[in-house]
């Protein structure tokens, strides 16, 4: 950021009138995107980690965490079929996922889906989503199969605040209102070799 004159004195060059431009002399936004030729800045010219999530605007996705491959399982702890919020002592935990938010002001969009089978007449398949050690569920879903031991597919989505940049865990608990519940299969075994298993996904979006 300087300008200077080189004067030839007959035998060598003299540097005269050197002047450095201070930051205050360079206008805000002096270099804008419209002044940069298309494709003039390529990925090869950007140093590793030179651009990170702090340079992104609101609505930008900064990370996605995904979990699947959960094993077939069973549970006998029921969920009451009433008008109370499901509790983290009800049902059986079958899935979980952990994310460490980049920003405490982000939104976290949590998605989960799973198959449940209940083995008792009058059964209702119930699943609920919990965060860390909070007792109240943040989301719940239910389904009523037509016959005993018929699998049902339940899904749910939730939007929550990141709150902090420390790790946070979301958990899915499943159960019936009565009887035994089976996860990722029926009352005998897992089905479809794991490719029809439950999954969870968390997307962090800047605000």
CSV table of C-alpha atoms in Angstrom, one decimal:
chain,number,residue,atom,x,y,z
A,1,UNK,CA,0.0,0.0,0.0
A,2,UNK,CA,2.6,2.6,-1.0
A,3,UNK,CA,3.7,4.7,-4.0
A,4,UNK,CA,7.3,5.8,-4.8
A,5,UNK,CA,9.4,7.3,-7.6
A,6,UNK,CA,12.6,5.7,-9.0
A,7,UNK,CA,15.1,8.3,-10.3
A,8,UNK,CA,18.1,7.2,-12.4
A,9,UNK,CA,21.1,9.3,-11.4
A,10,UNK,CA,23.3,8.0,-14.2
A,11,UNK,CA,24.8,5.1,-12.3
A,12,UNK,CA,21.9,3.8,-10.1
A,13,UNK,CA,18.3,4.3,-9.2
A,14,UNK,CA,17.3,6.4,-6.2
A,15,UNK,CA,14.0,5.7,-4.4
A,16,UNK,CA,12.3,9.0,-3.7
A,17,UNK,CA,9.0,10.3,-2.3
A,18,UNK,CA,8.0,6.9,-0.9
A,19,UNK,CA,4.6,7.1,0.6
A,20,UNK,CA,2.6,4.4,2.4
A,21,UNK,CA,-1.2,4.6,2.3
A,22,UNK,CA,-2.8,4.1,5.7
A,23,UNK,CA,-5.9,1.9,6.1
A,24,UNK,CA,-8.0,5.1,6.6
A,25,UNK,CA,-7.2,6.1,3.0
A,26,UNK,CA,-8.6,2.9,1.6
A,27,UNK,CA,-12.4,3.3,1.4
A,28,UNK,CA,-14.8,0.8,2.9
A,29,UNK,CA,-15.8,-1.8,0.3
A,30,UNK,CA,-13.2,-0.4,-2.1
A,31,UNK,CA,-12.8,-3.9,-3.5
A,32,UNK,CA,-16.2,-5.4,-4.2
A,33,UNK,CA,-17.4,-8.6,-6.0
A,34,UNK,CA,-18.4,-6.6,-9.1
A,35,UNK,CA,-14.7,-5.5,-9.4
A,36,UNK,CA,-13.4,-9.0,-9.4
A,37,UNK,CA,-13.5,-10.8,-12.8
A,38,UNK,CA,-15.5,-14.0,-12.9
A,39,UNK,CA,-13.4,-17.0,-12.0
A,40,UNK,CA,-10.5,-14.8,-11.1
A,41,UNK,CA,-10.5,-16.1,-7.6
A,42,UNK,CA,-10.4,-19.9,-7.6
A,43,UNK,CA,-10.3,-22.5,-4.8
A,44,UNK,CA,-6.6,-23.0,-5.5
A,45,UNK,CA,-6.0,-19.3,-4.6
A,46,UNK,CA,-7.8,-19.6,-1.2
A,47,UNK,CA,-5.8,-20.8,1.7
A,48,UNK,CA,-7.1,-23.7,3.8
A,49,UNK,CA,-9.6,-22.5,6.4
A,50,UNK,CA,-9.3,-18.9,5.1
A,51,UNK,CA,-13.1,-18.8,4.8
A,52,UNK,CA,-15.1,-20.3,7.6
A,53,UNK,CA,-18.7,-20.2,8.9
A,54,UNK,CA,-18.3,-16.8,10.5
A,55,UNK,CA,-18.2,-15.3,7.0
A,56,UNK,CA,-21.6,-16.9,6.1
A,57,UNK,CA,-24.9,-15.1,6.3
A,58,UNK,CA,-28.1,-15.9,8.0
A,59,UNK,CA,-29.9,-19.0,6.6
A,60,UNK,CA,-26.6,-20.7,5.7
A,61,UNK,CA,-26.2,-24.4,6.6
A,62,UNK,CA,-23.0,-24.8,8.6
A,63,UNK,CA,-23.1,-28.5,9.4
A,64,UNK,CA,-25.2,-31.6,9.1
A,65,UNK,CA,-24.9,-34.6,11.4
A,66,UNK,CA,-26.5,-38.0,10.5
A,67,UNK,CA,-26.9,-41.3,12.3
A,68,UNK,CA,-28.4,-44.6,11.2
A,69,UNK,CA,-27.6,-48.3,11.5
A,70,UNK,CA,-29.3,-48.7,14.8
A,71,UNK,CA,-29.8,-52.4,15.9
A,72,UNK,CA,-33.0,-54.3,16.3
A,73,UNK,CA,-34.3,-53.9,19.9
A,74,UNK,CA,-37.2,-54.4,22.3
A,75,UNK,CA,-38.7,-52.5,25.2
A,76,UNK,CA,-41.4,-53.0,27.7
A,77,UNK,CA,-41.7,-49.5,29.3
A,78,UNK,CA,-44.9,-47.9,28.1
A,79,UNK,CA,-45.9,-44.4,27.2
A,80,UNK,CA,-49.2,-43.3,28.7
A,81,UNK,CA,-51.8,-42.6,26.0
A,82,UNK,CA,-53.1,-39.4,27.5
A,83,UNK,CA,-52.8,-35.6,27.3
A,84,UNK,CA,-49.5,-35.3,29.2
A,85,UNK,CA,-46.1,-34.5,27.6
A,86,UNK,CA,-44.1,-37.7,27.3
A,87,UNK,CA,-41.3,-38.0,29.8
A,88,UNK,CA,-37.7,-39.3,29.5
A,89,UNK,CA,-38.5,-42.1,31.9
A,90,UNK,CA,-41.1,-43.5,29.6
A,91,UNK,CA,-40.5,-45.8,26.7
A,92,UNK,CA,-37.1,-47.2,25.7
A,93,UNK,CA,-34.3,-45.2,24.1
A,94,UNK,CA,-33.5,-46.6,20.7
A,95,UNK,CA,-31.7,-43.8,18.9
A,96,UNK,CA,-29.5,-40.8,19.7
A,97,UNK,CA,-27.4,-38.3,17.9
A,98,UNK,CA,-24.9,-35.6,19.2
A,99,UNK,CA,-24.0,-32.3,17.6
A,100,UNK,CA,-21.6,-29.5,18.7
A,101,UNK,CA,-23.1,-26.3,17.3
A,102,UNK,CA,-20.8,-23.8,15.7
A,103,UNK,CA,-22.8,-20.8,17.0
A,104,UNK,CA,-24.9,-20.4,20.1
A,105,UNK,CA,-27.4,-18.4,18.1
A,106,UNK,CA,-28.0,-21.0,15.4
A,107,UNK,CA,-31.2,-23.0,14.9
A,108,UNK,CA,-31.0,-26.8,15.0
A,109,UNK,CA,-33.4,-28.7,12.8
A,110,UNK,CA,-33.8,-32.2,14.1
A,111,UNK,CA,-35.4,-35.0,12.0
A,112,UNK,CA,-36.0,-38.6,13.1
A,113,UNK,CA,-37.9,-41.6,11.7
A,114,UNK,CA,-38.2,-45.2,13.0
A,115,UNK,CA,-40.2,-48.4,12.7
A,116,UNK,CA,-42.0,-49.7,15.8
A,117,UNK,CA,-44.1,-52.9,16.3
A,118,UNK,CA,-46.4,-53.5,19.3
A,119,UNK,CA,-47.4,-57.1,20.2
A,120,UNK,CA,-50.6,-56.5,22.1
A,121,UNK,CA,-54.3,-56.0,21.2
A,122,UNK,CA,-55.4,-52.3,21.7
A,123,UNK,CA,-51.8,-51.2,21.0
A,124,UNK,CA,-50.6,-47.8,19.9
A,125,UNK,CA,-47.0,-47.2,18.7
A,126,UNK,CA,-45.5,-44.1,20.3
A,127,UNK,CA,-42.2,-42.3,19.9
A,128,UNK,CA,-40.9,-39.1,21.5
A,129,UNK,CA,-37.8,-36.9,21.0
A,130,UNK,CA,-35.8,-35.6,24.0
A,131,UNK,CA,-32.8,-33.3,24.4
A,132,UNK,CA,-30.0,-34.0,26.8
A,133,UNK,CA,-31.4,-34.6,30.3
A,134,UNK,CA,-34.6,-32.5,29.9
A,135,UNK,CA,-37.5,-34.5,31.2
A,136,UNK,CA,-40.2,-33.2,28.8
A,137,UNK,CA,-40.2,-34.4,25.2
A,138,UNK,CA,-39.8,-31.7,22.5
A,139,UNK,CA,-41.8,-33.7,19.9
A,140,UNK,CA,-43.8,-36.9,19.8
A,141,UNK,CA,-45.6,-39.1,17.2
A,142,UNK,CA,-48.0,-42.0,17.3
A,143,UNK,CA,-49.6,-44.6,15.0
A,144,UNK,CA,-52.2,-47.3,15.4
A,145,UNK,CA,-51.5,-50.5,13.5
A,146,UNK,CA,-54.4,-52.5,12.1
A,147,UNK,CA,-53.3,-55.8,13.6
A,148,UNK,CA,-51.0,-57.1,16.3
A,149,UNK,CA,-47.3,-57.2,15.4
A,150,UNK,CA,-47.8,-55.0,12.4
A,151,UNK,CA,-44.9,-52.5,11.9
A,152,UNK,CA,-45.6,-48.8,11.9
A,153,UNK,CA,-43.3,-46.0,10.6
A,154,UNK,CA,-43.2,-42.9,12.7
A,155,UNK,CA,-41.4,-39.6,11.9
A,156,UNK,CA,-41.0,-36.3,13.6
A,157,UNK,CA,-39.2,-32.9,13.1
A,158,UNK,CA,-38.3,-30.2,15.6
A,159,UNK,CA,-36.7,-26.8,15.5
A,160,UNK,CA,-34.8,-25.7,18.6
A,161,UNK,CA,-32.2,-23.1,19.5
A,162,UNK,CA,-28.6,-24.1,19.7
A,163,UNK,CA,-28.2,-22.1,23.0
A,164,UNK,CA,-24.5,-22.9,23.4
A,165,UNK,CA,-21.5,-24.2,21.5
A,166,UNK,CA,-21.1,-27.3,23.6
A,167,UNK,CA,-22.2,-30.8,22.6
A,168,UNK,CA,-25.9,-31.5,22.8
A,169,UNK,CA,-27.6,-34.9,22.3
A,170,UNK,CA,-31.0,-35.7,20.9
A,171,UNK,CA,-32.6,-39.0,21.8
A,172,UNK,CA,-35.6,-41.0,20.5
A,173,UNK,CA,-37.5,-43.2,22.9
A,174,UNK,CA,-40.2,-45.6,21.7
A,175,UNK,CA,-42.9,-47.7,23.3
A,176,UNK,CA,-46.5,-48.8,23.2
A,177,UNK,CA,-49.3,-47.7,25.4
A,178,UNK,CA,-49.4,-51.4,26.4
A,179,UNK,CA,-47.3,-54.5,25.8
A,180,UNK,CA,-43.8,-54.9,24.3
A,181,UNK,CA,-42.5,-52.7,21.5
A,182,UNK,CA,-40.0,-53.9,18.8
A,183,UNK,CA,-37.7,-51.5,17.0
A,184,UNK,CA,-36.4,-51.9,13.4
A,185,UNK,CA,-38.4,-55.0,12.8
A,186,UNK,CA,-41.2,-57.1,14.1
A,187,UNK,CA,-41.6,-59.3,17.2
A,188,UNK,CA,-39.3,-62.0,15.7
A,189,UNK,CA,-36.4,-60.3,14.0
A,190,UNK,CA,-35.0,-57.2,12.2
A,191,UNK,CA,-36.2,-56.7,8.7
A,192,UNK,CA,-34.5,-55.8,5.4
A,193,UNK,CA,-31.0,-56.2,6.7
A,194,UNK,CA,-30.8,-52.7,8.3
A,195,UNK,CA,-31.6,-50.7,5.2
A,196,UNK,CA,-35.1,-50.0,6.5
A,197,UNK,CA,-33.8,-48.9,9.9
A,198,UNK,CA,-34.4,-45.8,11.9
A,199,UNK,CA,-32.3,-42.6,11.4
A,200,UNK,CA,-31.7,-39.2,12.8
A,201,UNK,CA,-30.4,-36.0,11.2
A,202,UNK,CA,-29.5,-32.6,12.7
A,203,UNK,CA,-29.0,-29.5,10.5
A,204,UNK,CA,-27.4,-26.3,12.0
A,205,UNK,CA,-28.5,-23.1,10.3
A,206,UNK,CA,-27.1,-19.7,11.1
A,207,UNK,CA,-29.5,-16.9,12.2
